[in-house]
Amino acid sequence: NGRGAKLRGVAPMLVVSSKDQERSVPMVLDGDGYRFGFDSVDRSFTYKVVAAAVSSQSYSVTALHPPRVQRIDVQYDYPAFAGLAPHTDEDAGDIYGPAGTRVRLRVHTDKPIAAGQLALASRSAVPLAPGGDLTADALLTLSKDDSYRIKLSDRDGLNSSGDTEYFIRLM
């Protein structure tokens, strides 16, 4: 139509908005149309295409992130021979105690999870049990030096990679 003919020589701009920031980037001619590719998407945003005085409607893109560990609290229940009162280390992860110590890990996550586990280096994984909307618990009895990683899955099917390794050391 007549309006399209006016825009043929105008390269469109992609206008991307996220929170209080807005950025315009030129689109690239690709055959009969224009395109713009994102290397990665790390946050949600809205966008529209603008060419001269003409603008498309706004569209939304929602970034989904795998669940992440926010904090780990370690509750210690020592064996009688140790003569130590139970206590909790908040925002810890590494575990230190004598053999026979019962440990409850409370894993705080940044979003609700569907499943999780402690992937131990020397033995089978210990499942995480839901402890609340953003927490999950695991029970261990210390028997030897070891290490673990926390693997989480959310309700969207996204999985954390368990990047951080935590240590278990007998004292």
mmCIF file of C-alpha atoms in Angstrom:
data_model
loop_
_atom_site.group_PDB
_atom_site.id
_atom_site.type_symbol
_atom_site.label_atom_id
_atom_site.label_comp_id
_atom_site.label_asym_id
_atom_site.label_seq_id
_atom_site.Cartn_x
_atom_site.Cartn_y
_atom_site.Cartn_z
ATOM 1 C CA ASN A 1 0.000 0.000 0.000
ATOM 2 C CA GLY A 2 1.047 3.646 -0.052
ATOM 3 C CA ARG A 3 2.228 3.664 3.553
ATOM 4 C CA GLY A 4 4.567 0.674 2.971
ATOM 5 C CA ALA A 5 6.069 2.344 -0.065
ATOM 6 C CA LYS A 6 7.098 5.341 2.058
ATOM 7 C CA LEU A 7 8.979 3.065 4.472
ATOM 8 C CA ARG A 8 10.957 0.978 1.952
ATOM 9 C CA GLY A 9 14.072 3.130 2.238
ATOM 10 C CA VAL A 10 13.887 3.456 6.045
ATOM 11 C CA ALA A 11 15.851 0.950 8.133
ATOM 12 C CA PRO A 12 13.761 -0.003 11.173
ATOM 13 C CA MET A 13 15.065 0.245 14.730
ATOM 14 C CA LEU A 14 14.389 -2.245 17.488
ATOM 15 C CA VAL A 15 13.494 -0.423 20.708
ATOM 16 C CA VAL A 16 14.174 -2.596 23.767
ATOM 17 C CA SER A 17 12.998 -1.602 27.262
ATOM 18 C CA SER A 18 13.787 -3.180 30.606
ATOM 19 C CA LYS A 19 12.781 -1.513 33.865
ATOM 20 C CA ASP A 20 13.815 2.142 33.522
ATOM 21 C CA GLN A 21 16.239 1.593 30.645
ATOM 22 C CA GLU A 22 15.550 1.847 26.919
ATOM 23 C CA ARG A 23 17.880 1.167 24.013
ATOM 24 C CA SER A 24 17.415 1.446 20.248
ATOM 25 C CA VAL A 25 19.424 -0.768 17.909
ATOM 26 C CA PRO A 26 19.384 -0.903 14.109
ATOM 27 C CA MET A 27 17.880 -3.958 12.468
ATOM 28 C CA VAL A 28 19.729 -5.740 9.644
ATOM 29 C CA LEU A 29 18.298 -6.289 6.159
ATOM 30 C CA ASP A 30 17.697 -10.014 5.661
ATOM 31 C CA GLY A 31 16.107 -10.965 2.314
ATOM 32 C CA ASP A 32 12.728 -9.232 2.128
ATOM 33 C CA GLY A 33 12.707 -8.278 5.819
ATOM 34 C CA TYR A 34 14.805 -7.085 8.721
ATOM 35 C CA ARG A 35 16.143 -8.911 11.761
ATOM 36 C CA PHE A 36 18.037 -8.446 14.991
ATOM 37 C CA GLY A 37 19.573 -11.305 16.982
ATOM 38 C CA PHE A 38 20.290 -11.374 20.709
ATOM 39 C CA ASP A 39 23.445 -13.189 21.828
ATOM 40 C CA SER A 40 21.743 -14.076 25.094
ATOM 41 C CA VAL A 41 18.734 -13.065 27.161
ATOM 42 C CA ASP A 42 19.474 -12.568 30.857
ATOM 43 C CA ARG A 43 16.413 -10.524 31.879
ATOM 44 C CA SER A 44 12.826 -9.947 30.834
ATOM 45 C CA PHE A 45 12.119 -7.048 28.502
ATOM 46 C CA THR A 46 9.641 -5.489 26.077
ATOM 47 C CA TYR A 47 10.342 -4.452 22.515
ATOM 48 C CA LYS A 48 8.790 -2.770 19.516
ATOM 49 C CA VAL A 49 9.921 -1.995 15.984
ATOM 50 C CA VAL A 50 10.034 1.647 14.875
ATOM 51 C CA ALA A 51 10.526 2.918 11.313
ATOM 52 C CA ALA A 52 10.225 6.664 10.756
ATOM 53 C CA ALA A 53 6.957 7.690 12.482
ATOM 54 C CA VAL A 54 5.462 4.158 12.382
ATOM 55 C CA SER A 55 5.696 1.810 15.370
ATOM 56 C CA SER A 56 4.617 -1.768 16.014
ATOM 57 C CA GLN A 57 2.768 -2.767 19.155
ATOM 58 C CA SER A 58 4.923 -3.717 22.160
ATOM 59 C CA TYR A 59 5.827 -7.361 22.758
ATOM 60 C CA SER A 60 7.126 -8.982 25.943
ATOM 61 C CA VAL A 61 9.942 -11.483 26.364
ATOM 62 C CA THR A 62 10.172 -13.293 29.702
ATOM 63 C CA ALA A 63 13.580 -14.639 30.704
ATOM 64 C CA LEU A 64 13.458 -17.894 32.654
ATOM 65 C CA HIS A 65 16.327 -18.732 34.998
ATOM 66 C CA PRO A 66 17.168 -22.047 36.605
ATOM 67 C CA PRO A 67 16.746 -22.135 40.386
ATOM 68 C CA ARG A 68 19.718 -20.977 42.423
ATOM 69 C CA VAL A 69 20.894 -21.564 45.963
ATOM 70 C CA GLN A 70 20.565 -18.360 47.950
ATOM 71 C CA ARG A 71 21.832 -19.655 51.268
ATOM 72 C CA ILE A 72 22.511 -22.890 53.145
ATOM 73 C CA ASP A 73 21.950 -23.252 56.886
ATOM 74 C CA VAL A 74 23.714 -26.188 58.573
ATOM 75 C CA GLN A 75 22.171 -27.551 61.791
ATOM 76 C CA TYR A 76 24.462 -29.811 63.814
ATOM 77 C CA ASP A 77 23.349 -32.501 66.293
ATOM 78 C CA TYR A 78 26.602 -33.904 67.676
ATOM 79 C CA PRO A 79 27.054 -37.419 69.065
ATOM 80 C CA ALA A 80 27.045 -37.704 72.890
ATOM 81 C CA PHE A 81 30.797 -38.404 73.130
ATOM 82 C CA ALA A 82 31.561 -34.971 71.634
ATOM 83 C CA GLY A 83 29.968 -33.139 74.580
ATOM 84 C CA LEU A 84 28.830 -30.333 72.254
ATOM 85 C CA ALA A 85 25.437 -28.648 72.275
ATOM 86 C CA PRO A 86 23.490 -28.633 68.992
ATOM 87 C CA HIS A 87 23.870 -25.445 66.988
ATOM 88 C CA THR A 88 23.146 -23.937 63.563
ATOM 89 C CA ASP A 89 25.532 -22.149 61.207
ATOM 90 C CA GLU A 90 23.524 -19.793 59.002
ATOM 91 C CA ASP A 91 24.650 -18.992 55.474
ATOM 92 C CA ALA A 92 27.274 -21.737 55.529
ATOM 93 C CA GLY A 93 27.533 -24.784 53.252
ATOM 94 C CA ASP A 94 30.781 -26.450 54.251
ATOM 95 C CA ILE A 95 30.296 -28.990 57.049
ATOM 96 C CA TYR A 96 32.725 -29.671 59.910
ATOM 97 C CA GLY A 97 32.079 -32.174 62.699
ATOM 98 C CA PRO A 98 33.082 -35.465 64.317
ATOM 99 C CA ALA A 99 31.963 -38.800 62.868
ATOM 100 C CA GLY A 100 28.392 -39.606 63.893
ATOM 101 C CA THR A 101 27.213 -35.983 63.789
ATOM 102 C CA ARG A 102 23.718 -35.677 62.353
ATOM 103 C CA VAL A 103 23.432 -32.686 60.026
ATOM 104 C CA ARG A 104 20.312 -31.061 58.628
ATOM 105 C CA LEU A 105 20.945 -28.829 55.648
ATOM 106 C CA ARG A 106 18.292 -26.224 54.918
ATOM 107 C CA VAL A 107 18.750 -24.968 51.366
ATOM 108 C CA HIS A 108 17.165 -21.583 50.615
ATOM 109 C CA THR A 109 16.392 -21.058 46.928
ATOM 110 C CA ASP A 110 15.561 -17.987 44.844
ATOM 111 C CA LYS A 111 12.356 -19.592 43.493
ATOM 112 C CA PRO A 112 10.162 -22.617 44.235
ATOM 113 C CA ILE A 113 11.688 -25.941 43.194
ATOM 114 C CA ALA A 114 10.121 -29.174 41.993
ATOM 115 C CA ALA A 115 13.042 -31.398 43.028
ATOM 116 C CA GLY A 116 16.570 -31.279 44.343
ATOM 117 C CA GLN A 117 19.409 -33.377 45.619
ATOM 118 C CA LEU A 118 22.797 -33.278 47.270
ATOM 119 C CA ALA A 119 25.126 -34.915 44.779
ATOM 120 C CA LEU A 120 27.820 -36.390 47.016
ATOM 121 C CA ALA A 121 31.248 -37.135 45.571
ATOM 122 C CA SER A 122 31.692 -40.534 47.225
ATOM 123 C CA ARG A 123 28.209 -42.024 47.406
ATOM 124 C CA SER A 124 24.698 -41.851 46.043
ATOM 125 C CA ALA A 125 22.788 -38.592 46.036
ATOM 126 C CA VAL A 126 20.639 -37.505 48.977
ATOM 127 C CA PRO A 127 17.235 -36.136 47.932
ATOM 128 C CA LEU A 128 16.078 -32.745 49.168
ATOM 129 C CA ALA A 129 12.683 -32.739 50.881
ATOM 130 C CA PRO A 130 10.475 -29.654 50.558
ATOM 131 C CA GLY A 131 10.771 -27.532 53.698
ATOM 132 C CA GLY A 132 8.688 -24.557 52.598
ATOM 133 C CA ASP A 133 8.000 -22.444 49.543
ATOM 134 C CA LEU A 134 11.654 -21.467 49.050
ATOM 135 C CA THR A 135 13.438 -24.064 51.195
ATOM 136 C CA ALA A 136 14.327 -27.734 51.048
ATOM 137 C CA ASP A 137 16.039 -29.987 53.600
ATOM 138 C CA ALA A 138 18.456 -32.900 53.557
ATOM 139 C CA LEU A 139 19.711 -35.097 56.399
ATOM 140 C CA LEU A 140 23.221 -36.531 56.609
ATOM 141 C CA THR A 141 25.195 -38.439 59.203
ATOM 142 C CA LEU A 142 28.898 -37.681 58.972
ATOM 143 C CA SER A 143 31.090 -40.742 58.445
ATOM 144 C CA LYS A 144 34.054 -39.528 56.347
ATOM 145 C CA ASP A 145 35.481 -36.572 54.474
ATOM 146 C CA ASP A 146 33.463 -35.865 51.358
ATOM 147 C CA SER A 147 32.045 -33.073 49.223
ATOM 148 C CA TYR A 148 28.692 -32.273 47.658
ATOM 149 C CA ARG A 149 26.971 -30.121 45.088
ATOM 150 C CA ILE A 150 23.342 -29.032 45.170
ATOM 151 C CA LYS A 151 21.322 -29.757 42.054
ATOM 152 C CA LEU A 152 17.882 -28.165 41.702
ATOM 153 C CA SER A 153 15.004 -28.416 39.213
ATOM 154 C CA ASP A 154 12.161 -25.924 39.002
ATOM 155 C CA ARG A 155 8.556 -26.364 37.885
ATOM 156 C CA ASP A 156 9.418 -25.098 34.381
ATOM 157 C CA GLY A 157 11.907 -27.949 33.910
ATOM 158 C CA LEU A 158 14.998 -25.759 34.256
ATOM 159 C CA ASN A 159 17.920 -27.339 36.108
ATOM 160 C CA SER A 160 20.766 -25.774 38.048
ATOM 161 C CA SER A 161 24.182 -27.166 37.302
ATOM 162 C CA GLY A 162 25.419 -27.456 40.882
ATOM 163 C CA ASP A 163 28.400 -25.211 40.183
ATOM 164 C CA THR A 164 29.558 -24.743 43.777
ATOM 165 C CA GLU A 165 31.262 -27.588 45.598
ATOM 166 C CA TYR A 166 30.900 -27.718 49.391
ATOM 167 C CA PHE A 167 33.173 -29.734 51.656
ATOM 168 C CA ILE A 168 32.453 -32.192 54.461
ATOM 169 C CA ARG A 169 35.368 -32.527 56.891
ATOM 170 C CA LEU A 170 35.574 -34.797 59.923
ATOM 171 C CA MET A 171 37.163 -33.290 62.998
#
